[in-house]
Coordinates of C-alpha atoms in Angstrom, one line a residue:
Chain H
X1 CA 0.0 0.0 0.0
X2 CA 1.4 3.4 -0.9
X3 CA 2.5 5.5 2.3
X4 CA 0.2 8.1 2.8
X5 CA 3.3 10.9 3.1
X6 CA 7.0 10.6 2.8
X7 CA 9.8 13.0 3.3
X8 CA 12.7 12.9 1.5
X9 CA 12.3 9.8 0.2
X10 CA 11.2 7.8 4.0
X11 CA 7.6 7.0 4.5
X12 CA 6.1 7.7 7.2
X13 CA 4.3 5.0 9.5
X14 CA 0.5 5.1 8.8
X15 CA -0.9 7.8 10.8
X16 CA -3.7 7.6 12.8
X17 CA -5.2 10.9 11.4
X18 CA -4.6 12.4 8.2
X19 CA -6.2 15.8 7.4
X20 CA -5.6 17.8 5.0
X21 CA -6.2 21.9 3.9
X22 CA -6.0 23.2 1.0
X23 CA -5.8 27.3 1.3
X24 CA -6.5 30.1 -1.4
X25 CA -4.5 33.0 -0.6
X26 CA -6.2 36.1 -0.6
X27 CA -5.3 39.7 -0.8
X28 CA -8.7 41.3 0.9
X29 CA -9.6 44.6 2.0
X30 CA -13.0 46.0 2.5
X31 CA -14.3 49.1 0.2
X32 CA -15.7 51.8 1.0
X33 CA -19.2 50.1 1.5
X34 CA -17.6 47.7 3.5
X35 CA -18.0 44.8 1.1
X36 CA -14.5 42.1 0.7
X37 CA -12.5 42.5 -2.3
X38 CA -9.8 41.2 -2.7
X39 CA -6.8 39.4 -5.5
X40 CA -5.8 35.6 -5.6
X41 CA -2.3 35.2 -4.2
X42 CA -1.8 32.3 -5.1
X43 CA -4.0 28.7 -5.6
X44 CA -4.3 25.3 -3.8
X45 CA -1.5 25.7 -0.7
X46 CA -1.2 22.4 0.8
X47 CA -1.5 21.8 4.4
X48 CA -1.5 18.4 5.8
X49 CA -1.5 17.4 10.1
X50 CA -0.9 13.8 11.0
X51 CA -1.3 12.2 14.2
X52 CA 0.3 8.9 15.8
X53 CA -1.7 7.6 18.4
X54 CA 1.6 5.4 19.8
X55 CA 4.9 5.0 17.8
X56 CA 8.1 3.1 19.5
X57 CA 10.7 5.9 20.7
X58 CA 12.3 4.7 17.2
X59 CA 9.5 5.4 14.7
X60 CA 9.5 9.1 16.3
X61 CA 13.2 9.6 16.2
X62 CA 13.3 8.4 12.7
X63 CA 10.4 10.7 11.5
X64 CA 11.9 13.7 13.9
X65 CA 15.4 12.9 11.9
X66 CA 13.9 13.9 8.9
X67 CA 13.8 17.9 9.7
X68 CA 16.9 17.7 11.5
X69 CA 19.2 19.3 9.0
X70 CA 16.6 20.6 6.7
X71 CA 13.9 23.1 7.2
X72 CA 12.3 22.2 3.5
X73 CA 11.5 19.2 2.2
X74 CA 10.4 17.5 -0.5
X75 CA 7.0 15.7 0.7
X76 CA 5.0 13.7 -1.4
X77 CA 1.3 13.1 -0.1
X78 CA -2.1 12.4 -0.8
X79 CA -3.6 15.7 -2.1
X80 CA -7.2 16.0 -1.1
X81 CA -7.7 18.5 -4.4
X82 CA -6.7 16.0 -6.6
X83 CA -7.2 12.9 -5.3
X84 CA -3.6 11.7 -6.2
X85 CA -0.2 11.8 -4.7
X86 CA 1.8 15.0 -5.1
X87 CA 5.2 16.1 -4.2
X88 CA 5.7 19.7 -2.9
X89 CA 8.3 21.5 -1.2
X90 CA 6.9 21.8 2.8
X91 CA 8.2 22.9 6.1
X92 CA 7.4 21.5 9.4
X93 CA 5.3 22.7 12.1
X94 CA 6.3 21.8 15.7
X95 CA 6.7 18.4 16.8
X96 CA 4.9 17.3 20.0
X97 CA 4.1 13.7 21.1
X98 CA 3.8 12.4 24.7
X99 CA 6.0 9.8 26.5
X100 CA 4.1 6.6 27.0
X101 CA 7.0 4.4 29.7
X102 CA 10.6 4.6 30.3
X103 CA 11.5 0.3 31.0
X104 CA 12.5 0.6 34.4
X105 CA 15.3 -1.8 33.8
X106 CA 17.1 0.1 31.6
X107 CA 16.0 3.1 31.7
X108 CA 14.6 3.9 27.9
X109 CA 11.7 5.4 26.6
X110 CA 9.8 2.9 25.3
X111 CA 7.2 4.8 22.9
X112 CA 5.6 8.0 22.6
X113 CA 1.5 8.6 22.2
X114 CA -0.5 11.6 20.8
X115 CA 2.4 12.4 18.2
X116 CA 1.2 14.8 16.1
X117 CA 3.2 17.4 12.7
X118 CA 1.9 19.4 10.2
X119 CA 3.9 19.6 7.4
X120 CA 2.9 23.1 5.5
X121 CA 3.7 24.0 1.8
X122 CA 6.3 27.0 0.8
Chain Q
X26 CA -3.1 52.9 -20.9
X27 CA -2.1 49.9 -22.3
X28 CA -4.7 48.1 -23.8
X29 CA -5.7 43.9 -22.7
X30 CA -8.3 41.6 -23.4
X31 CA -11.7 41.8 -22.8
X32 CA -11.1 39.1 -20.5
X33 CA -8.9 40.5 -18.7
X34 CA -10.9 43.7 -18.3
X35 CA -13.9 41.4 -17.1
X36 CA -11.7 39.4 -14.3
X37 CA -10.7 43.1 -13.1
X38 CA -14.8 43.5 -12.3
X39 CA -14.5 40.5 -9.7
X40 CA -14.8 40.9 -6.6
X41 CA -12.0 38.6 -6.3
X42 CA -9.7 39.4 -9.0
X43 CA -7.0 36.5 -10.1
X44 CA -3.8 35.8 -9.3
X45 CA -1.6 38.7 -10.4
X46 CA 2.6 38.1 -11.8
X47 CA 4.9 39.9 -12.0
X48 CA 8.3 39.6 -13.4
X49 CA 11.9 40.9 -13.9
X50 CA 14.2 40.2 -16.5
X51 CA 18.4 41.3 -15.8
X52 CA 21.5 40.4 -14.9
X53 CA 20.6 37.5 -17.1
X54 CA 17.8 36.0 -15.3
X55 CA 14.3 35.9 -15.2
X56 CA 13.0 36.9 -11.4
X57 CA 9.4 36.1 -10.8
X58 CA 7.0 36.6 -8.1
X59 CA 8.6 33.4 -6.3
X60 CA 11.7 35.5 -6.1
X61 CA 10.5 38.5 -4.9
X62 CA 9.5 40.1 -1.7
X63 CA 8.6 43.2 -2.2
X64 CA 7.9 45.3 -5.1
X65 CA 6.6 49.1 -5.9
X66 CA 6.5 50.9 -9.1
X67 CA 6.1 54.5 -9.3
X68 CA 4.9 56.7 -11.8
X69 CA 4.9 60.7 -11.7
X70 CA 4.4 63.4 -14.2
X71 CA 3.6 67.0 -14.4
X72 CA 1.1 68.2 -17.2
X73 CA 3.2 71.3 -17.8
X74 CA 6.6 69.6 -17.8
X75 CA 7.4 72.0 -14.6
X76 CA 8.9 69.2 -12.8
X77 CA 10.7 65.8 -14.6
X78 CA 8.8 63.0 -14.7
X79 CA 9.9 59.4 -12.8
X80 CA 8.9 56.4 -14.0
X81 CA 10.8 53.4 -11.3
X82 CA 11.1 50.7 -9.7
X83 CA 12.0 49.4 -6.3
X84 CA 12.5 45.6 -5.4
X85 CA 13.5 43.4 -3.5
X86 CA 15.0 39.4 -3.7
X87 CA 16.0 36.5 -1.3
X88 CA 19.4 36.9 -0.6
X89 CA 19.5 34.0 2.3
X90 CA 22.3 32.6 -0.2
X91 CA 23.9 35.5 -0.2
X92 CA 24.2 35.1 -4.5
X93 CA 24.2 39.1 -4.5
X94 CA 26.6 39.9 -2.5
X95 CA 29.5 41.6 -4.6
X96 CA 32.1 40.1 -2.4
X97 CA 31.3 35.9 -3.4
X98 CA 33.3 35.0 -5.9
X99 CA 30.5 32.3 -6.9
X100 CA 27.7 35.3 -6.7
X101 CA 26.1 37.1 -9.6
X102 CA 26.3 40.4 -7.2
X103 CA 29.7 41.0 -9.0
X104 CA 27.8 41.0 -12.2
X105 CA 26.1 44.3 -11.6
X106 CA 26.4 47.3 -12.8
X107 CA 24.5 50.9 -13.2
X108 CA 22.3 51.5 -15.8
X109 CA 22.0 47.7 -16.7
X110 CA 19.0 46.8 -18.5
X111 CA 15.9 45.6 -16.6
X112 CA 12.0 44.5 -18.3
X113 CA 8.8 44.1 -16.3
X114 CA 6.1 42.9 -17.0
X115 CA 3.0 42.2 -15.1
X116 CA 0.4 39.6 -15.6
X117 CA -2.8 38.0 -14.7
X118 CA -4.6 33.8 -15.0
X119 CA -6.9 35.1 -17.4
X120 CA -9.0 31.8 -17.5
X121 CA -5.8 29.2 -16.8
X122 CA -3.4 31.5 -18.9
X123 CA -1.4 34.1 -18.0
X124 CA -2.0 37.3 -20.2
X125 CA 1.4 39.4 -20.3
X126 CA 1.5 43.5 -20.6
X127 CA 4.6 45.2 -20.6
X128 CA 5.2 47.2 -17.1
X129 CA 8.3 48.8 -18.5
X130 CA 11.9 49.5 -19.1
X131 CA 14.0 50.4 -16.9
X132 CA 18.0 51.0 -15.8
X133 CA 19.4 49.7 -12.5
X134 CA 20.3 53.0 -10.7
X135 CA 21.1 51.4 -6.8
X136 CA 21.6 47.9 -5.0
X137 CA 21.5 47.3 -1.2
X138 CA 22.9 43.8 -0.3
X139 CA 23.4 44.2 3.3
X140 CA 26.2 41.6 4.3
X141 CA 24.4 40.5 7.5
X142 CA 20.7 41.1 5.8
X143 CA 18.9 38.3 4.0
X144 CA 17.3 40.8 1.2
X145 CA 18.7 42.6 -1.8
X146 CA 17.2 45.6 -2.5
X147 CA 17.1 47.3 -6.0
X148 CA 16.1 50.6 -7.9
X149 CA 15.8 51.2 -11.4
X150 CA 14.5 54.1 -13.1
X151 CA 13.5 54.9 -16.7
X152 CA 16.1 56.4 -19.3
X153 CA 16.6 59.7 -17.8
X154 CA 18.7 58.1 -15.5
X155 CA 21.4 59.0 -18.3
X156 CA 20.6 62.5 -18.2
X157 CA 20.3 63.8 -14.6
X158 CA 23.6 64.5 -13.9
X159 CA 25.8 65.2 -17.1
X160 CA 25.8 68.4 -18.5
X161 CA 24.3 69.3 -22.0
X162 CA 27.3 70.4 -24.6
X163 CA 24.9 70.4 -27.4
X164 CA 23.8 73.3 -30.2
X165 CA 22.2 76.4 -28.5
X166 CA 20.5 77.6 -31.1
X167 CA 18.2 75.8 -33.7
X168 CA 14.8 74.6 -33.4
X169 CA 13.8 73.3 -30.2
X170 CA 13.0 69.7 -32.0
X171 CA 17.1 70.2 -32.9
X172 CA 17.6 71.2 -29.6
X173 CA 16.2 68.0 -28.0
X174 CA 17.5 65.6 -30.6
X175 CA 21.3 67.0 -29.6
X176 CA 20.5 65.8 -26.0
X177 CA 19.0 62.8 -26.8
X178 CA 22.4 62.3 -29.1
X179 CA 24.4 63.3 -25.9
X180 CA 22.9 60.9 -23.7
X181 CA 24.0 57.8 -25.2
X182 CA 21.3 55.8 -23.8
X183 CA 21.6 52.1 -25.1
X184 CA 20.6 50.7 -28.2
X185 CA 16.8 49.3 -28.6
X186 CA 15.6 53.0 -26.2
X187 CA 13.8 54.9 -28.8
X188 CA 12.2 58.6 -28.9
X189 CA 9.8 59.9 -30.4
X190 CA 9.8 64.0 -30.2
X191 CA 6.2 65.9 -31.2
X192 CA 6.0 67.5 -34.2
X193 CA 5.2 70.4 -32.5
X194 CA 8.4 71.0 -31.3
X195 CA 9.7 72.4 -34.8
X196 CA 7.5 75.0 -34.9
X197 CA 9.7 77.4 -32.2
X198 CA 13.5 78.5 -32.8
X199 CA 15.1 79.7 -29.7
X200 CA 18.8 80.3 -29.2
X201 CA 19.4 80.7 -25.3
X202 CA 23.2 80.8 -23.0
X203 CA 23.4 77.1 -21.6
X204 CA 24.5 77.9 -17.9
X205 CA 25.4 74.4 -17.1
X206 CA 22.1 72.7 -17.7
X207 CA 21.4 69.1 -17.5
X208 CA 20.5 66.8 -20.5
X209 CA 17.5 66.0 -18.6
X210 CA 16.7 69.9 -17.7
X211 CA 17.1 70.6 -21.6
X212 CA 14.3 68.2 -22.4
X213 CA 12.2 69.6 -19.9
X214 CA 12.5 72.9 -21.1
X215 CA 12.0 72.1 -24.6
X216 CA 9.1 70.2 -23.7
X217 CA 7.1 72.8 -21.3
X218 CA 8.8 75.6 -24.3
X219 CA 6.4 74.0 -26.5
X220 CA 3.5 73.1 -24.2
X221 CA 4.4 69.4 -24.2
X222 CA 4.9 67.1 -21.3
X223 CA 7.3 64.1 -21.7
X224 CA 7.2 60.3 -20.6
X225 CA 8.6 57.1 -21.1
X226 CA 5.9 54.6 -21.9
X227 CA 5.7 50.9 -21.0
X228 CA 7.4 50.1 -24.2
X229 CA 10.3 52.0 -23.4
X230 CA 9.7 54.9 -25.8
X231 CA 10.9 58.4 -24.2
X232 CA 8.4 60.5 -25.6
X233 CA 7.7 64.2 -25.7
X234 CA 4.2 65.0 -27.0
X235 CA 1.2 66.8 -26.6
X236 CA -0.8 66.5 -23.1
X237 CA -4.1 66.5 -25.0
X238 CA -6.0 63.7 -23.5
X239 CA -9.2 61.5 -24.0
X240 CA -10.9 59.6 -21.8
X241 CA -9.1 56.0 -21.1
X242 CA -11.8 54.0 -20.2
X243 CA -10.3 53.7 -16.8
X244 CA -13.2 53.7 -13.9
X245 CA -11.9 54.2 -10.4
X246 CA -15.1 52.7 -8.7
X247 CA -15.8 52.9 -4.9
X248 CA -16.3 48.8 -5.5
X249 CA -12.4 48.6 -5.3
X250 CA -11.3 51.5 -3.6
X251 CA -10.1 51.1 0.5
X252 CA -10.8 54.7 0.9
X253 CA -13.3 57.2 -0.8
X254 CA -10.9 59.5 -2.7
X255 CA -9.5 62.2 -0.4
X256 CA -10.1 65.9 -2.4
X257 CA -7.2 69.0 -1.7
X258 CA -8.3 72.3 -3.2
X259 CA -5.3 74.4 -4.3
X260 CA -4.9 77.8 -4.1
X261 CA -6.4 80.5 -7.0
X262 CA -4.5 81.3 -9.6
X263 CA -4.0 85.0 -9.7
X264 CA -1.5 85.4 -12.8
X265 CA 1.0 84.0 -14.6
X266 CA 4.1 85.6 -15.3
X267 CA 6.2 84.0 -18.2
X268 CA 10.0 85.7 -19.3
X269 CA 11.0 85.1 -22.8
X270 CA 13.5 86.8 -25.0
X271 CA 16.1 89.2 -23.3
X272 CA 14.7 89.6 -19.7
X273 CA 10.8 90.4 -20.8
X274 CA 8.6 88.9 -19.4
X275 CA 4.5 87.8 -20.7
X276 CA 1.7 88.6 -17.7
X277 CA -1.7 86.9 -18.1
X278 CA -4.2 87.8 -15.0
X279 CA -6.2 85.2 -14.3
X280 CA -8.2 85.9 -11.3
X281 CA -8.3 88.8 -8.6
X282 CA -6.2 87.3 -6.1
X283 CA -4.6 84.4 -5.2
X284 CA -1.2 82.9 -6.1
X285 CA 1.3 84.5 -9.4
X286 CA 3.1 81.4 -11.2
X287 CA 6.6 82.6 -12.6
X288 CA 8.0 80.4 -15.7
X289 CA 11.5 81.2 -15.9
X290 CA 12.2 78.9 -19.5
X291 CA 15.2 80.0 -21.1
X292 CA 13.8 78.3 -24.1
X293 CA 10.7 80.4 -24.6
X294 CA 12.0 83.2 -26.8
X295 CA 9.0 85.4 -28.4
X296 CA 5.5 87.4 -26.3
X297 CA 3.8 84.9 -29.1
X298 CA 5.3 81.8 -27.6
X299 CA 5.5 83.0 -23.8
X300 CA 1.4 84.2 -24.2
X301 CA 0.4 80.4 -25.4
X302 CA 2.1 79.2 -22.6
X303 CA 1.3 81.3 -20.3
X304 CA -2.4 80.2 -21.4
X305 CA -1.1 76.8 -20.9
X306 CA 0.1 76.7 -17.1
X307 CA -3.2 79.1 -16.4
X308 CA -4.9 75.9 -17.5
X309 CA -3.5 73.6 -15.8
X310 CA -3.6 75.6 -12.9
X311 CA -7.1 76.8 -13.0
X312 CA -8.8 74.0 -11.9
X313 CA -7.9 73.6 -7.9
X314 CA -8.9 70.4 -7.4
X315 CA -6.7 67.3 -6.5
X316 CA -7.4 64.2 -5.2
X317 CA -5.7 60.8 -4.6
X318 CA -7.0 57.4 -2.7
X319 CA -6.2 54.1 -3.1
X320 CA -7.5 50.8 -4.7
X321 CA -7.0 47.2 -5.9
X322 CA -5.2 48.1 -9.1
X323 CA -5.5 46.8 -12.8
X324 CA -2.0 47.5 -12.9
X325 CA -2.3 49.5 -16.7
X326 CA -3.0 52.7 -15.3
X327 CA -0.3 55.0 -16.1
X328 CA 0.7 58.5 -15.2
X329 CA -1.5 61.2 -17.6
X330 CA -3.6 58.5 -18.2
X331 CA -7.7 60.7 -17.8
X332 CA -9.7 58.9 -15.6
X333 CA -13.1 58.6 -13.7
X334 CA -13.5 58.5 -10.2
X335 CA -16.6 58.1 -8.5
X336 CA -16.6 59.5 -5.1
X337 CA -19.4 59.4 -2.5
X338 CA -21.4 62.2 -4.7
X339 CA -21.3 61.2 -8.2
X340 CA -18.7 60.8 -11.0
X341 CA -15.8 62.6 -12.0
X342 CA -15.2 62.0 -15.4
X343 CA -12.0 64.0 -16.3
X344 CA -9.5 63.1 -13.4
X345 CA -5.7 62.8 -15.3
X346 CA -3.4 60.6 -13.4
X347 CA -0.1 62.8 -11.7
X348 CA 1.2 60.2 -9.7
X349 CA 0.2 55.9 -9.5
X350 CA 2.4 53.9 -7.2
X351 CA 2.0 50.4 -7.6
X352 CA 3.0 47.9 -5.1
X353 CA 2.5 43.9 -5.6
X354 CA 2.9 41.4 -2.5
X355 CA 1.6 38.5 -4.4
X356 CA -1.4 41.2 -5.5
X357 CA -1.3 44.1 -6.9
X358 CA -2.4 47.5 -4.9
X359 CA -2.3 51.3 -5.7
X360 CA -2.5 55.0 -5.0
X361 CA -2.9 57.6 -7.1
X362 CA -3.2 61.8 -7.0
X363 CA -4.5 63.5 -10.1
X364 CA -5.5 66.3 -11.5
X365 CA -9.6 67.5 -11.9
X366 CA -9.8 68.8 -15.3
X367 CA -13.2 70.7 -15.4
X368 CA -11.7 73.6 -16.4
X369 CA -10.4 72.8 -20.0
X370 CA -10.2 68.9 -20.9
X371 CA -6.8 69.3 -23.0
X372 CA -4.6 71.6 -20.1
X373 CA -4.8 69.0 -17.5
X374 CA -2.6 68.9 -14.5
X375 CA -0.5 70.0 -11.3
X376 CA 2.7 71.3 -10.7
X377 CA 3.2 73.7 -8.1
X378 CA 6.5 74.7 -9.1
X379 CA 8.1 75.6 -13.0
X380 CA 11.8 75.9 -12.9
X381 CA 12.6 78.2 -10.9
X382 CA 9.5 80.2 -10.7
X383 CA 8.3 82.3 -8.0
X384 CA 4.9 82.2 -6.2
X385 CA 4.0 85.2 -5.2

């Protein structure tokens, strides 16, 4: 089965929630009667937020390793205004997930719950 | 004005107009709204040539790589230079395709690329850039057409600028003492000498012609302006005092009191010539109305362009452009001044100053 998204050429464990924006950028102002005009920006910027409900601490790491040394990546995902799979150049939100147990013999985290990205076109 | 498609006239009626470009050719590359960050174009023009018109540019590009810096060896910064070349051009998705009009040509005048900065900032103005600051060593006599072909000749702009001089300007002969004037003063005078004002257009033509104007087609409407137009009223016009020939000087009265414009134009030689334009500037001063706001621009608007305007009481329908400034962050915006014209549709116009002249 195709991964949903993959960065820079790793795919991402299935998340447990995948939604998905798709923005219109709009120049508005209001006129003098108070009515909205405004110019297109620019068309269809991608937006996608992903949850984990548990990965192990080394599914995290490995996902987290993937914005380590770059802010921009190359993201390939299923785009909700096309119904296909799309590359485009994103950046990442914060990364947040909660620790699940440390094994008390040796001390490691042993998974992380809640994980949750966004990953948000240039 | 530059004239489009009818669809592109009928996407500028949206409410939500589409997606505007914009794009700069130099240095050997194309720079399109992906590289840029900022962007203004300004436009200004006085309808009696008392002032010199500007027609530029100011931008701005990532420079995170630091590719403009003039110190990087592997940078294209150290491939600048003055008065290089640049063409804009701004567009729009008309329907899925973008419809192109020319925004202008223009010559690199100044670049800011702070070393510790992540922009590179750029200004460019039209082809007078060649003739602020050198001195005209042309003819001093001859026909004021001759006159401005010598400092058009003197300028050595590059090749591909072209001119086009009015027709009109062959009807005066003037010999006059050149104190030190500037290319660019000499083209002023021989424009407002022969009731002409002088532009470059969109297509890179320098031109000095006539200001007669006709309506554009333009409508400013309140359904895309952010303000209602803001109205200054000037002072009356009392007189206006012209000097030609050997230290005469032409006085038309124009009202009973007010303010006295003085046109000191060393290339206005006979009462004939100094009367017309002194019936000139009294036109383009008559009318005391200004006004400017702002407004989602169709960016084809240019300076001296005649407009309408409706404002919260009705339509003005002779309103002729003295100043548009541009500005495009993914969109395009404007603001404008200009000129009400009810006075006489052909002398249209501000200028609060000619040459050196004196209000009294």
């Amino acid at each position: 089965m195709e991964p949903l998204v993959t960065v820079g050429g790793f795919a991402f464990p299935e998340p447990a929630t995948y939604d998905a924006t798709t923005s219109t950028i709009v120049d508005a102002g209001r006129n003098v009667s108070g009515v909205t005009v405004g110019s297109v920006v620019r068309h269809d910027v991608a937006k996608i937020e992903l949850t984990w409900r548990y990965l192990t601490a080394d599914q995290w790491a490995a996902i987290l390793s993937c914005f380590t040394e770059t802010f921009y990546n190359n993201v390939k995902f299923l785009n909700q205004a096309t119904n296909a799979y799309t590359t485009r150049t994103m950046y990442v939100s914060d990364r947040s997930a909660g620790m699940w147990r440390r094994d008390p013999d040796s001390g490691k985290v042993m998974g992380w719950t809640n994980c949750s990205l966004s990953l948000v076109e240039r | 004005m530059i004239s489009v498609s009818p669809a592109w006239q009928t996407a500028q009626l949206d409410h939500l107009a589409p997606e505007g470009f914009v794009e700069i050719s130099f240095a050997g590359s194309t720079f399109s709204k992906n590289d840029l960050l900022s962007f203004t174009h300004t436009q200004a023009g006085c309808m009696n040539s008392g002032e010199l018109p500007k027609n530029s540019i100011e931008f701005t590009l990532d420079n995170s790589d630091d590719r403009w810096n003039p110190n990087n060896p592997d940078g294209i910064g150290q491939y600048l230079s003055e008065r290089q070349k640049l063409i804009v051009r701004y567009g729009f998705d008309i329907n899925g395709t973008i419809e192109w009009i020319n925004a202008g040509t223009f010559f690199l005048s100044e670049w800011r690329t702070p070393a510790n900065g992540f922009e590179a900032t750029f200004v460019a103005r039209d082809v007078l850039e060649y003739m602020l600051e050198e001195p005209y060593t042309g003819i001093t006599s001859g026909t004021l057409r001759e006159i401005a072909a010598a400092a058009l000749e003197q300028a050595n702009t590059p090749d591909g600028v072209a001119f086009d001089i009015d027709p009109r300007l062959d009807n005066y002969t003037i010999s006059f003492e050149n104190i030190g004037y500037k290319i660019a003063e000499i083209l002023q005078m021989c424009a407002n000498a022969a009731m002409c004002v002088m532009y470059q257009d969109r297509d890179g033509v320098f031109r000095i012609t006539s200001a007669a104007q006709v309506f554009s087609g333009y409508n400013i409407t309140p359904n895309f302006s952010y303000t209602h137009p803001e109205f200054e009223l000037s002072k009356p016009l009392k007189a206006v005092k012209v000097a030609y020939g050997d230290g005469l000087q032409y006085t038309m009265e124009s009202g009973g009191t007010g303010e006295t414009q003085t046109v000191n134009n060393p290339m206005i030689g006979t009462i004939d010539q100094a009367s017309s334009v002194a019936r000139w500037v009294e036109g383009t001063l008559k009318s005391r109305k200004n006004l400017s706001g702002d407004f989602r621009a169709d960016p084809r608007l240019d300076v001296f362009d005649k407009v309408k305007v409706e404002s919260k009481y009705g339509v003005i329908n002779a309103v002729v452009i003295t100043e548009i400034k541009y500005s495009f962050a993914g969109s395009f915006r404007a603001t404008y001044k200009g000129r009400i014209t009810g006075f006489d549709p052909v002398y249209a116009g501000y200028c609060g100053e000619l040459f050196a002249g004196e209000v009294t």
